The first five atom37 places (N, CA, C, CB, O) and aatype in JSON, in Angstrom:
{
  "aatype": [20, 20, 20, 20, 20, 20, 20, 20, 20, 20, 20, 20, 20, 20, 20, 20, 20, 20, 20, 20, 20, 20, 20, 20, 20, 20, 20, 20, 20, 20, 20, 20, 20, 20, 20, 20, 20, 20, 20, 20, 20, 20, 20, 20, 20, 20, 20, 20, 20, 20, 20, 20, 20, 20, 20, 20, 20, 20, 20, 20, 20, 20, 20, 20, 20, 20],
  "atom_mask": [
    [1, 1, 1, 1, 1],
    [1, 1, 1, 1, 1],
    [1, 1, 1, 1, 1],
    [1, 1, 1, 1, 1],
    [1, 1, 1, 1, 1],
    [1, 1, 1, 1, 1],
    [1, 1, 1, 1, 1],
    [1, 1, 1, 1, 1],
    [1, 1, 1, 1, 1],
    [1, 1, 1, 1, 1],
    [1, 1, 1, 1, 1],
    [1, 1, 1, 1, 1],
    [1, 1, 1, 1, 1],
    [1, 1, 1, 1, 1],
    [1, 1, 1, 1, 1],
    [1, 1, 1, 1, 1],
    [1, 1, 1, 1, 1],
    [1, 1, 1, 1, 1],
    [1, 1, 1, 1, 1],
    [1, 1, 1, 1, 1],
    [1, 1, 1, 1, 1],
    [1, 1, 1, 1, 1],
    [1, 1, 1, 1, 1],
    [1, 1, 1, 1, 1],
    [1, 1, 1, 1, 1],
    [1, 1, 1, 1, 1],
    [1, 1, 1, 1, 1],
    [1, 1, 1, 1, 1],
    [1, 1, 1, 1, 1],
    [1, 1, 1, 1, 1],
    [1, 1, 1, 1, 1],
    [1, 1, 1, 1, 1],
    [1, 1, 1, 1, 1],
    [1, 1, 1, 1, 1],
    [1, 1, 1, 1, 1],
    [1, 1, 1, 1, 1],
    [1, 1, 1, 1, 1],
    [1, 1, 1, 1, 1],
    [1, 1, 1, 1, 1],
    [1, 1, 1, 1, 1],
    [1, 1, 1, 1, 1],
    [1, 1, 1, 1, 1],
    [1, 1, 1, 1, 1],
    [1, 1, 1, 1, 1],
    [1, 1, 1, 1, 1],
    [1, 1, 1, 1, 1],
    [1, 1, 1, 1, 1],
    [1, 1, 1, 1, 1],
    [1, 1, 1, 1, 1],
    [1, 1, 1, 1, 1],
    [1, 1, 1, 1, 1],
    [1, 1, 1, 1, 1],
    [1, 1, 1, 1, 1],
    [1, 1, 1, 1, 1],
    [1, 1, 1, 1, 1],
    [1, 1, 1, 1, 1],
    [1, 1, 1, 1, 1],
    [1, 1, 1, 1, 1],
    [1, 1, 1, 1, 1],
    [1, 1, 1, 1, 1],
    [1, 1, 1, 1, 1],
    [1, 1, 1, 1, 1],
    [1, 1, 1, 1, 1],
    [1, 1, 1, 1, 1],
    [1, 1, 1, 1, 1],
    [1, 1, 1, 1, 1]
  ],
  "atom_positions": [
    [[1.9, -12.44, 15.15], [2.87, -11.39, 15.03], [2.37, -10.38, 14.0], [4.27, -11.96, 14.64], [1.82, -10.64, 12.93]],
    [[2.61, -9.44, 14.39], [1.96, -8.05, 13.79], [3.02, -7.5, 12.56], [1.82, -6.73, 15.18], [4.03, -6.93, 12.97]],
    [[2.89, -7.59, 11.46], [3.79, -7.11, 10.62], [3.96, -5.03, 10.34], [3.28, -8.02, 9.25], [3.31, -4.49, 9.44]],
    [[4.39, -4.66, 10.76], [4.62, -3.32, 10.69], [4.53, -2.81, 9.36], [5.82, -3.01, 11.22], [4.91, -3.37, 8.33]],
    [[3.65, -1.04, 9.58], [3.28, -0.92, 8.7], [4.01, 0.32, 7.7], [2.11, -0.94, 9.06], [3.27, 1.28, 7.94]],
    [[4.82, 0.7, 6.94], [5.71, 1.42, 6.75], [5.23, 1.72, 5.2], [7.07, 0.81, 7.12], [4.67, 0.96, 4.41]],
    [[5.63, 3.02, 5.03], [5.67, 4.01, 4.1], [6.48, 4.69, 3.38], [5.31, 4.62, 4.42], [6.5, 5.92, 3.42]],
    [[7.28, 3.97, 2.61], [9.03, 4.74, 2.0], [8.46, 5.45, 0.86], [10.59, 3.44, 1.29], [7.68, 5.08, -0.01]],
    [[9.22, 6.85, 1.14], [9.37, 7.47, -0.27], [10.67, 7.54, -0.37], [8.73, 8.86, -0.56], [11.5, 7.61, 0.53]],
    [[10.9, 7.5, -2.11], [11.92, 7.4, -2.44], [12.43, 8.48, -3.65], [11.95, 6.15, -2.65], [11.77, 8.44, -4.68]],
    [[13.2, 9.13, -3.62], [13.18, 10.62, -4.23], [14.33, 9.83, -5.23], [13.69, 12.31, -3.06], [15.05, 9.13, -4.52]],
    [[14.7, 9.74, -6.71], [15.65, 9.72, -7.52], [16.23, 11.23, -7.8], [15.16, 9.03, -8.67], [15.61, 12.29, -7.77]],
    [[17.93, 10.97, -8.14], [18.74, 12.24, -8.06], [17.96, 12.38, -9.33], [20.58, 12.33, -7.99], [18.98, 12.08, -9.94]],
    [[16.86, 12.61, -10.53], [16.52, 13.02, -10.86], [15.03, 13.75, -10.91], [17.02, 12.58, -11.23], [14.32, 13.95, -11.9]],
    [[14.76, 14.12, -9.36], [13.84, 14.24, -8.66], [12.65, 13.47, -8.66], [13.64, 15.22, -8.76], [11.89, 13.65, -7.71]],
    [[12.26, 12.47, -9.71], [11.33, 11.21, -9.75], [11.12, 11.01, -8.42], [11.9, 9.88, -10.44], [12.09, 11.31, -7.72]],
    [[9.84, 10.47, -7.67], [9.61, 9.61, -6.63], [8.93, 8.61, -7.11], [8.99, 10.13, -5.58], [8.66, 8.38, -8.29]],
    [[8.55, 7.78, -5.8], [8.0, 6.94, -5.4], [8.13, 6.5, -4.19], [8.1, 6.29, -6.03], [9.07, 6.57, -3.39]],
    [[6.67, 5.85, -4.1], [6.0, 5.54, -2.69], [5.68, 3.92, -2.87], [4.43, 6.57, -2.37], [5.12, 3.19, -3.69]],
    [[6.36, 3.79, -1.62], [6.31, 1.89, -1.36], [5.65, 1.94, 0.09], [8.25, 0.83, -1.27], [5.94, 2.69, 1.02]],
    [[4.44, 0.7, 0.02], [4.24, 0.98, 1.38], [4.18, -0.59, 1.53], [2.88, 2.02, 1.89], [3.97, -1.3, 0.55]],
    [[4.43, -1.21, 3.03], [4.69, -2.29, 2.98], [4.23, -3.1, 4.41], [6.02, -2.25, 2.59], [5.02, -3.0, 5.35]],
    [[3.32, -3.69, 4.56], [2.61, -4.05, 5.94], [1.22, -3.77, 5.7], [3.15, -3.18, 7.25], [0.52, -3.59, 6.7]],
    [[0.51, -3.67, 4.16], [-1.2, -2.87, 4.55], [-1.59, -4.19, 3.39], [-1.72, -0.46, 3.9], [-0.89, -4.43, 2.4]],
    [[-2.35, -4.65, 3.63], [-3.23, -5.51, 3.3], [-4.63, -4.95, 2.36], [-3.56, -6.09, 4.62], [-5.52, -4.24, 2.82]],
    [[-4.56, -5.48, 0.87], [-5.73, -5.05, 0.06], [-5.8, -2.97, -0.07], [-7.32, -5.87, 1.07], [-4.96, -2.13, 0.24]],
    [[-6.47, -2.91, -0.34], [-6.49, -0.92, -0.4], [-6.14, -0.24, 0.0], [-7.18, -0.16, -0.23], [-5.97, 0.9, -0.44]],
    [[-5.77, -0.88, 1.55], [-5.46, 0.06, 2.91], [-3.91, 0.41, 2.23], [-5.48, -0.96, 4.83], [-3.07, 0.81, 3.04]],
    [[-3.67, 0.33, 1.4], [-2.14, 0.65, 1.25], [-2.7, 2.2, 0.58], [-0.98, -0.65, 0.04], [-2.24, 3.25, 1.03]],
    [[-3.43, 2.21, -0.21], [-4.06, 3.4, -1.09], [-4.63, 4.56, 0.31], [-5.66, 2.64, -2.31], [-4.13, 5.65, 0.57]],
    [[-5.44, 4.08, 0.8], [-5.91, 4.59, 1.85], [-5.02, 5.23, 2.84], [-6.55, 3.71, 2.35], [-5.64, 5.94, 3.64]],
    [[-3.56, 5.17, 3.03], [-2.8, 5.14, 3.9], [-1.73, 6.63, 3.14], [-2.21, 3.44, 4.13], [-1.46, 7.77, 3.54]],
    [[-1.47, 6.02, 2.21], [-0.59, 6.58, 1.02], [-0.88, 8.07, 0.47], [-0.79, 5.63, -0.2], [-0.05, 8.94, 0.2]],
    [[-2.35, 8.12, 0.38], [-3.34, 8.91, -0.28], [-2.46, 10.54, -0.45], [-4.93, 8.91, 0.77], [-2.05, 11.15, -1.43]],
    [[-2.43, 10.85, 1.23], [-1.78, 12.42, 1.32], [-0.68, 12.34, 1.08], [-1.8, 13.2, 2.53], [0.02, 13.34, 1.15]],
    [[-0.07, 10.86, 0.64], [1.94, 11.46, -0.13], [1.68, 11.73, -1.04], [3.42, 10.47, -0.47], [2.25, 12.68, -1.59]],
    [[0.4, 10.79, -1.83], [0.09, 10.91, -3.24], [-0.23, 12.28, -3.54], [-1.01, 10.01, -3.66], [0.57, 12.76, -4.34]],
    [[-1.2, 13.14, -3.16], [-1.87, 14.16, -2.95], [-0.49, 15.51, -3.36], [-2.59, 14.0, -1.27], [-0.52, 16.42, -4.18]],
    [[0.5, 15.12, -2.44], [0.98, 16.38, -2.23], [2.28, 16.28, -2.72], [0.89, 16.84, -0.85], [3.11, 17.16, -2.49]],
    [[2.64, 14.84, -3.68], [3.54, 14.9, -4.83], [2.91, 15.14, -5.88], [4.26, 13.84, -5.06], [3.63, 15.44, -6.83]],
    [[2.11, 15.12, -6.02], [1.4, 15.62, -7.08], [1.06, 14.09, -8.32], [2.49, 17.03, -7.75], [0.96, 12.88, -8.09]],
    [[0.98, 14.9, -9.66], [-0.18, 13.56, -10.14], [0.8, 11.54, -10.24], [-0.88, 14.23, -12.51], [2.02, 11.42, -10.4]],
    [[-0.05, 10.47, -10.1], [0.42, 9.57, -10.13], [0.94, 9.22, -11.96], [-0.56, 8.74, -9.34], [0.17, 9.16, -12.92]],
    [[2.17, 9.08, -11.99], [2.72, 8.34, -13.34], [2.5, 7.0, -13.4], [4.18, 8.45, -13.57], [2.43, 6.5, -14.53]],
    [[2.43, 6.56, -12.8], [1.9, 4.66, -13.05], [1.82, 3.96, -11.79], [3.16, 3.57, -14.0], [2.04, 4.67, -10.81]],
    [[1.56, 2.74, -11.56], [1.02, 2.27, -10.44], [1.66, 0.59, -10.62], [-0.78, 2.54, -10.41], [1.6, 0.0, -11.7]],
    [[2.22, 0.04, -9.49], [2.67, -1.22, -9.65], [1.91, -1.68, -8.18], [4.46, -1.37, -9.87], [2.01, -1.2, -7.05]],
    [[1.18, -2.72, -8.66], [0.31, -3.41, -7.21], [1.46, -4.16, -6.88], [-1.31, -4.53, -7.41], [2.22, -4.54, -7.77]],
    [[1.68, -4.41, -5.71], [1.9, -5.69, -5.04], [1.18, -6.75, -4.42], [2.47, -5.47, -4.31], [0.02, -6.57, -4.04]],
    [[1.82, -7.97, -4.27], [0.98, -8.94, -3.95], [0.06, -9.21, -2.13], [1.98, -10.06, -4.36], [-0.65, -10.12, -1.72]],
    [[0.58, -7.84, -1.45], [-0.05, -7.55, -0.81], [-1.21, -6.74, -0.84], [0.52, -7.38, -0.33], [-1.75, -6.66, 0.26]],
    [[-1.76, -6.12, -1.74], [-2.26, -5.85, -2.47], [-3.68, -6.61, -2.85], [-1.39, -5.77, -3.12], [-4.82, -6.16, -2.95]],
    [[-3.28, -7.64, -2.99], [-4.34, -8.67, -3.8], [-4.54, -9.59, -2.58], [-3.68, -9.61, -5.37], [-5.46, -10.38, -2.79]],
    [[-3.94, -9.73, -1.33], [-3.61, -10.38, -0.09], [-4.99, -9.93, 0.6], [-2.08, -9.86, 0.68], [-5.4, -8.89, 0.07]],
    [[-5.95, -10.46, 1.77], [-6.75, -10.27, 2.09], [-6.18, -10.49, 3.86], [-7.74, -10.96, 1.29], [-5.16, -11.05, 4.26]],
    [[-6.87, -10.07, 4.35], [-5.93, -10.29, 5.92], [-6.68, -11.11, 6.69], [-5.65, -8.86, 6.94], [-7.87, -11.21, 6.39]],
    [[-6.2, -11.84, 7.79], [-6.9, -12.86, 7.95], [-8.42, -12.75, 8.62], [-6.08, -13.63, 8.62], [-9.29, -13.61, 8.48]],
    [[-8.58, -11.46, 9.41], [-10.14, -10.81, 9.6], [-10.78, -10.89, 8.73], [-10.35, -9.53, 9.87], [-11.92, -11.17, 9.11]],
    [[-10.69, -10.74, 7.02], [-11.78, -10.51, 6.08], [-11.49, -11.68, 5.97], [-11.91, -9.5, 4.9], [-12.48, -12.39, 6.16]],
    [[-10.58, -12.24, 5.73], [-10.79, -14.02, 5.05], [-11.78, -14.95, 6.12], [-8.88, -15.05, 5.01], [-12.32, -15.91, 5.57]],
    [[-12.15, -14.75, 7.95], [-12.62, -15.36, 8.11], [-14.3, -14.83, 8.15], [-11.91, -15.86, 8.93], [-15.13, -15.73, 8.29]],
    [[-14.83, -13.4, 8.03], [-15.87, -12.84, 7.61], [-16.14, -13.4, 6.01], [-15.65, -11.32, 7.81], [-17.26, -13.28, 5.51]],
    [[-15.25, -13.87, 5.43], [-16.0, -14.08, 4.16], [-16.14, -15.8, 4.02], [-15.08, -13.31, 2.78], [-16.79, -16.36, 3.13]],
    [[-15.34, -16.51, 5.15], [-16.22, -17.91, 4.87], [-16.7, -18.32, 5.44], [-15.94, -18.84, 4.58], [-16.98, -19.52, 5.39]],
    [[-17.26, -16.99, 6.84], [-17.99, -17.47, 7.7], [-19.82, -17.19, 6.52], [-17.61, -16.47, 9.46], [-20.85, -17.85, 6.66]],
    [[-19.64, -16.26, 5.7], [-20.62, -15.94, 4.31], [-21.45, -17.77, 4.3], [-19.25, -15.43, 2.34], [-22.28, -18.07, 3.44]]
  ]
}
């Protein structure tokens, strides 16, 4: 089963955002994200998630086939 891959921004009534993305495995979340990032302009801090650090199961079996 294919987990879907989604992209929330989230605007605070004090115009603050943030961007959650949720379904991307390792960088691809960065990679994906890039042009919200881009065109809100500069990043204030960064919270990884543990998808994030998650490897998907294609690279996990390229790396013990190593």
């Amino acid at each position: 089963m294919t987990i879907p891959r989604i992209i929330d921004v989230i605007v605070s009534p004090t115009g603050e955002t943030r961007v959650e993305t949720q379904g991307f495995h390792g960088a691809t979340c960065r990679e994906a994200s890039a042009f919200l990032e881009q065109a809100l302009g500069q990043r204030a801090s960064e919270q990884l998630t543990s998808e994030f650090h998650a490897t998907s199961s294609h690279e996990q079996r390229l790396n013990e086939g190593c």
